[in-house]
Short mmCIF file of C-alpha atoms in Angstrom, two decimals:
data_model
loop_
_atom_site.label_atom_id
_atom_site.label_comp_id
_atom_site.label_asym_id
_atom_site.label_seq_id
_atom_site.Cartn_x
_atom_site.Cartn_y
_atom_site.Cartn_z
CA ALA V 1 -7.06 12.13 -18.71
CA GLN V 2 -5.64 9.91 -16.05
CA LYS V 3 -5.46 11.26 -12.74
CA ILE V 4 -2.86 9.03 -11.65
CA THR V 5 -0.24 7.36 -13.79
CA GLN V 6 2.25 4.40 -12.70
CA THR V 7 4.11 3.68 -15.84
CA GLN V 8 5.78 0.51 -14.56
CA PRO V 9 3.66 -2.45 -14.76
CA GLY V 10 6.31 -4.81 -13.20
CA MET V 11 9.50 -4.41 -11.65
CA PHE V 12 12.13 -6.68 -10.39
CA VAL V 13 14.53 -5.90 -7.47
CA GLN V 14 17.38 -8.00 -5.77
CA GLU V 15 16.71 -8.64 -2.15
CA LYS V 16 18.43 -6.08 0.29
CA GLU V 17 18.47 -3.39 -2.56
CA ALA V 18 16.50 -0.29 -2.99
CA VAL V 19 13.69 0.27 -5.48
CA THR V 20 11.80 3.20 -6.53
CA LEU V 21 8.20 2.93 -7.59
CA ASP V 22 7.09 5.78 -9.99
CA CYS V 23 3.87 7.90 -9.55
CA THR V 24 2.60 10.80 -11.55
CA TYR V 25 -0.72 12.45 -10.66
CA ASP V 26 -2.96 15.32 -12.24
CA THR V 27 -4.99 17.67 -10.42
CA SER V 28 -6.07 21.35 -10.33
CA ASP V 29 -7.05 21.44 -6.54
CA PRO V 30 -4.36 23.04 -4.35
CA SER V 31 -5.18 20.72 -1.46
CA TYR V 32 -4.95 17.13 -1.97
CA GLY V 33 -3.33 13.87 -0.50
CA LEU V 34 -1.29 11.26 -1.89
CA PHE V 35 -1.14 7.67 -0.44
CA TRP V 36 0.50 4.45 -1.49
CA TYR V 37 -0.88 1.15 -0.57
CA LYS V 38 0.47 -2.47 -1.07
CA GLN V 39 -1.83 -5.25 -2.08
CA PRO V 40 -0.46 -8.67 -1.50
CA SER V 41 -2.09 -11.64 -3.11
CA SER V 42 -4.37 -12.06 -0.13
CA GLY V 43 -6.33 -9.10 -1.95
CA GLU V 44 -6.29 -6.47 1.29
CA MET V 45 -5.21 -3.06 0.65
CA ILE V 46 -2.30 -2.20 3.04
CA PHE V 47 -1.94 1.43 3.89
CA LEU V 48 2.16 2.49 3.70
CA ILE V 49 2.57 6.18 3.49
CA TYR V 50 0.90 9.31 3.19
CA GLN V 51 2.10 12.91 1.61
CA GLY V 52 -0.25 16.06 1.84
CA SER V 53 0.17 18.82 -0.75
CA TYR V 54 1.17 21.13 1.81
CA ASP V 55 3.67 19.19 3.57
CA GLN V 56 7.09 20.59 3.20
CA GLN V 57 9.08 17.40 3.87
CA ASN V 58 8.88 13.99 2.09
CA ALA V 59 7.26 11.45 4.09
CA THR V 60 8.78 8.43 5.55
CA GLU V 61 7.63 5.36 7.36
CA GLY V 62 10.31 2.91 8.46
CA ARG V 63 11.68 1.60 4.98
CA TYR V 64 9.24 3.38 2.93
CA SER V 65 9.86 6.94 2.02
CA LEU V 66 8.12 9.26 -0.42
CA ASN V 67 9.97 11.32 -3.05
CA PHE V 68 7.36 14.03 -3.50
CA GLN V 69 8.30 16.77 -6.40
CA LYS V 70 5.31 18.95 -6.32
CA ALA V 71 5.99 21.04 -9.42
CA ARG V 72 6.70 17.78 -11.58
CA LYS V 73 3.75 16.52 -9.78
CA SER V 74 5.33 13.25 -9.01
CA ALA V 75 5.05 11.11 -5.85
CA ASN V 76 7.66 8.22 -5.95
CA LEU V 77 7.64 5.37 -3.33
CA VAL V 78 11.25 4.40 -2.40
CA ILE V 79 11.52 1.02 -0.43
CA SER V 80 14.78 0.52 0.95
CA ALA V 81 16.57 -2.68 1.73
CA SER V 82 14.01 -4.91 -0.11
CA GLN V 83 12.57 -8.15 1.62
CA LEU V 84 10.98 -11.03 0.02
CA GLY V 85 7.76 -9.98 1.56
CA ASP V 86 7.82 -6.93 -0.29
CA SER V 87 6.52 -8.86 -3.46
CA ALA V 88 3.21 -7.23 -4.23
CA MET V 89 1.07 -4.94 -6.11
CA TYR V 90 1.67 -1.39 -5.07
CA PHE V 91 -0.95 1.26 -5.76
CA CYS V 92 -0.52 5.00 -5.76
CA ALA V 93 -3.57 6.97 -4.84
CA MET V 94 -4.97 10.57 -4.44
CA ARG V 95 -7.79 12.31 -2.54
CA GLU V 96 -8.66 15.77 -3.60
CA ASP V 97 -10.04 18.35 -1.19
CA ASN V 98 -12.75 19.57 -3.74
CA ASN V 99 -14.17 15.97 -3.77
CA ALA V 100 -17.10 15.42 -1.32
CA GLY V 101 -16.13 12.68 1.08
CA ASN V 102 -13.31 10.25 1.18
CA MET V 103 -13.13 9.04 -2.31
CA LEU V 104 -9.60 7.63 -3.41
CA THR V 105 -8.51 7.63 -7.14
CA PHE V 106 -5.99 5.00 -7.76
CA GLY V 107 -3.14 4.50 -10.46
CA GLY V 108 -2.98 1.08 -12.21
CA GLY V 109 -0.51 -0.20 -9.95
CA THR V 110 2.94 -1.79 -10.27
CA ARG V 111 3.61 -5.46 -9.37
CA LEU V 112 7.00 -5.53 -7.35
CA MET V 113 8.94 -8.94 -7.54
CA VAL V 114 11.85 -9.35 -5.19
CA LYS V 115 14.47 -11.75 -6.24
CA PRO V 116 16.40 -13.89 -3.35
CA LYS K 1 -9.22 -3.26 17.53
CA ALA K 2 -10.97 -5.37 14.70
CA GLY K 3 -10.43 -4.34 11.08
CA VAL K 4 -12.58 -3.95 8.36
CA THR K 5 -14.80 -7.20 7.77
CA GLN K 6 -16.16 -8.23 4.45
CA THR K 7 -18.36 -10.99 3.78
CA PRO K 8 -18.50 -13.53 1.99
CA ARG K 9 -14.92 -13.83 0.80
CA TYR K 10 -15.83 -15.74 -2.07
CA LEU K 11 -19.09 -15.79 -4.33
CA ILE K 12 -20.04 -17.58 -7.34
CA LYS K 13 -23.23 -16.37 -9.01
CA THR K 14 -24.93 -16.90 -12.39
CA ARG K 15 -25.71 -14.31 -14.94
CA GLY K 16 -28.80 -12.37 -14.29
CA GLN K 17 -28.97 -13.08 -10.49
CA GLN K 18 -28.40 -10.47 -7.78
CA VAL K 19 -25.90 -10.43 -5.16
CA THR K 20 -25.63 -8.67 -1.93
CA LEU K 21 -22.00 -8.05 -0.16
CA SER K 22 -21.53 -6.86 3.27
CA CYS K 23 -18.91 -4.65 4.86
CA SER K 24 -18.42 -3.90 8.59
CA PRO K 25 -16.16 -1.12 9.31
CA ILE K 26 -13.66 -0.48 12.04
CA SER K 27 -15.64 0.47 15.31
CA GLY K 28 -16.39 4.08 15.39
CA HIS K 29 -15.88 4.76 11.61
CA ARG K 30 -18.77 6.26 9.92
CA SER K 31 -17.45 6.45 6.54
CA VAL K 32 -17.72 3.47 4.01
CA SER K 33 -16.48 3.34 0.49
CA TRP K 34 -16.73 0.73 -2.22
CA TYR K 35 -14.29 0.09 -4.89
CA GLN K 36 -14.20 -2.64 -7.60
CA GLN K 37 -11.01 -4.05 -8.82
CA THR K 38 -10.83 -5.87 -12.09
CA PRO K 39 -7.56 -6.69 -14.40
CA GLY K 40 -8.87 -4.62 -17.08
CA GLN K 41 -10.33 -1.39 -15.27
CA GLY K 42 -8.13 -1.47 -12.38
CA LEU K 43 -9.41 0.16 -9.14
CA GLN K 44 -12.64 1.93 -9.61
CA PHE K 45 -14.68 4.03 -6.86
CA LEU K 46 -18.45 2.70 -6.60
CA PHE K 47 -19.70 4.89 -3.71
CA GLU K 48 -19.26 6.11 -0.48
CA TYR K 49 -21.50 6.27 2.54
CA PHE K 50 -21.29 8.38 5.47
CA SER K 51 -24.12 8.31 8.50
CA GLU K 52 -26.49 6.41 6.39
CA THR K 53 -26.12 8.80 3.56
CA GLN K 54 -24.54 8.44 0.04
CA ARG K 55 -22.46 11.42 -0.38
CA ASN K 56 -20.39 10.29 -3.69
CA LYS K 57 -21.21 8.02 -6.52
CA GLY K 58 -18.86 6.76 -9.04
CA ASN K 59 -19.62 6.26 -12.67
CA PHE K 60 -21.33 2.74 -12.63
CA PRO K 61 -24.88 1.61 -13.77
CA GLY K 62 -28.06 1.78 -11.66
CA ARG K 63 -27.37 -2.19 -11.23
CA PHE K 64 -25.04 -1.25 -8.39
CA SER K 65 -26.65 0.11 -5.14
CA GLY K 66 -25.66 0.28 -1.59
CA ARG K 67 -26.90 1.23 1.74
CA GLN K 68 -25.64 1.99 5.15
CA PHE K 69 -27.17 1.00 8.44
CA SER K 70 -27.17 2.89 11.78
CA ASN K 71 -24.10 0.86 13.24
CA SER K 72 -22.35 1.86 9.88
CA ARG K 73 -22.46 -1.60 8.36
CA SER K 74 -22.75 -1.24 4.65
CA GLU K 75 -24.23 -3.59 1.82
CA MET K 76 -23.79 -3.16 -1.63
CA ASN K 77 -26.13 -5.03 -3.99
CA VAL K 78 -25.70 -5.72 -7.82
CA SER K 79 -28.78 -6.54 -9.59
CA THR K 80 -29.07 -8.62 -13.08
CA LEU K 81 -25.33 -9.83 -12.89
CA GLU K 82 -23.25 -9.93 -16.00
CA LEU K 83 -20.23 -11.63 -16.70
CA GLY K 84 -18.32 -8.30 -16.53
CA ASP K 85 -19.20 -7.83 -12.76
CA SER K 86 -16.57 -10.53 -11.98
CA ALA K 87 -14.35 -8.73 -9.81
CA LEU K 88 -12.81 -8.19 -6.38
CA TYR K 89 -15.01 -5.87 -4.34
CA LEU K 90 -13.09 -3.82 -1.68
CA CYS K 91 -14.58 -1.96 1.18
CA ALA K 92 -12.79 0.98 2.90
CA SER K 93 -13.76 2.60 5.95
CA SER K 94 -12.54 6.09 7.38
CA SER K 95 -13.11 7.67 10.64
CA GLY K 96 -13.77 11.22 9.60
CA PRO K 97 -16.34 12.99 7.16
CA THR K 98 -13.62 14.28 5.01
CA GLY K 99 -10.20 15.37 4.92
CA VAL K 100 -7.39 14.91 2.18
CA ASN K 101 -5.20 13.02 4.87
CA THR K 102 -8.07 10.89 6.17
CA GLU K 103 -6.75 7.30 5.88
CA ALA K 104 -8.78 4.63 4.51
CA PHE K 105 -8.63 1.10 5.92
CA PHE K 106 -9.23 -1.60 3.58
CA GLY K 107 -11.00 -5.07 4.05
CA GLN K 108 -9.74 -8.19 2.29
CA GLY K 109 -12.46 -8.16 -0.34
CA THR K 110 -15.18 -10.15 -1.82
CA ARG K 111 -14.17 -11.85 -4.95
CA LEU K 112 -17.30 -12.31 -7.07
CA THR K 113 -17.32 -14.54 -10.07
CA VAL K 114 -20.19 -14.51 -12.53
CA VAL K 115 -20.71 -17.52 -14.76
#
């Protein structure tokens, strides 16, 4: 079974509007971390936001916030006030505590396109 | 503070050849992980090195290998290249040995094309 599922292969959003990118995950480990990365066409993965499984509050980083619903095993990324520079691939990833080391498991990604 | 540096950025090789990719992590980071990114399979974990020891390996054939040096720089090697090895290879460095919240910093990747 897929550990990380991103059901939206591509999305359009109007500049200055908010957009939600979906991510659901599957794990039996009670301790895990969820990450969102942005990948522009240059290829580099840029860290956006992190949510720990024991965190009581949803994470926020500037225009990025994470809508964490633990019971539903979802960790959706919300980007407020979209900008043209937000056009990129977005990946949800998970690290489980029972995995030795720093391995990340990634979802298939969502391509976000911001329209002027 | 310098980021993660991967060299070369682009590479074209012929089937059957071998290739070595290099990754220099952020200064002070001792963990280096490698990922393969293809349109069909997405991002897949190859292996991770920490303090010169491989401690985790993904589901890849033995043609894929790696190592880490005492200065934390890492290399990955692919022998007997196949067309399917064409991909973007990403390296990530982390500071700590482990931890669910340990952030991974990625390089810009090496784009390998096998012809």
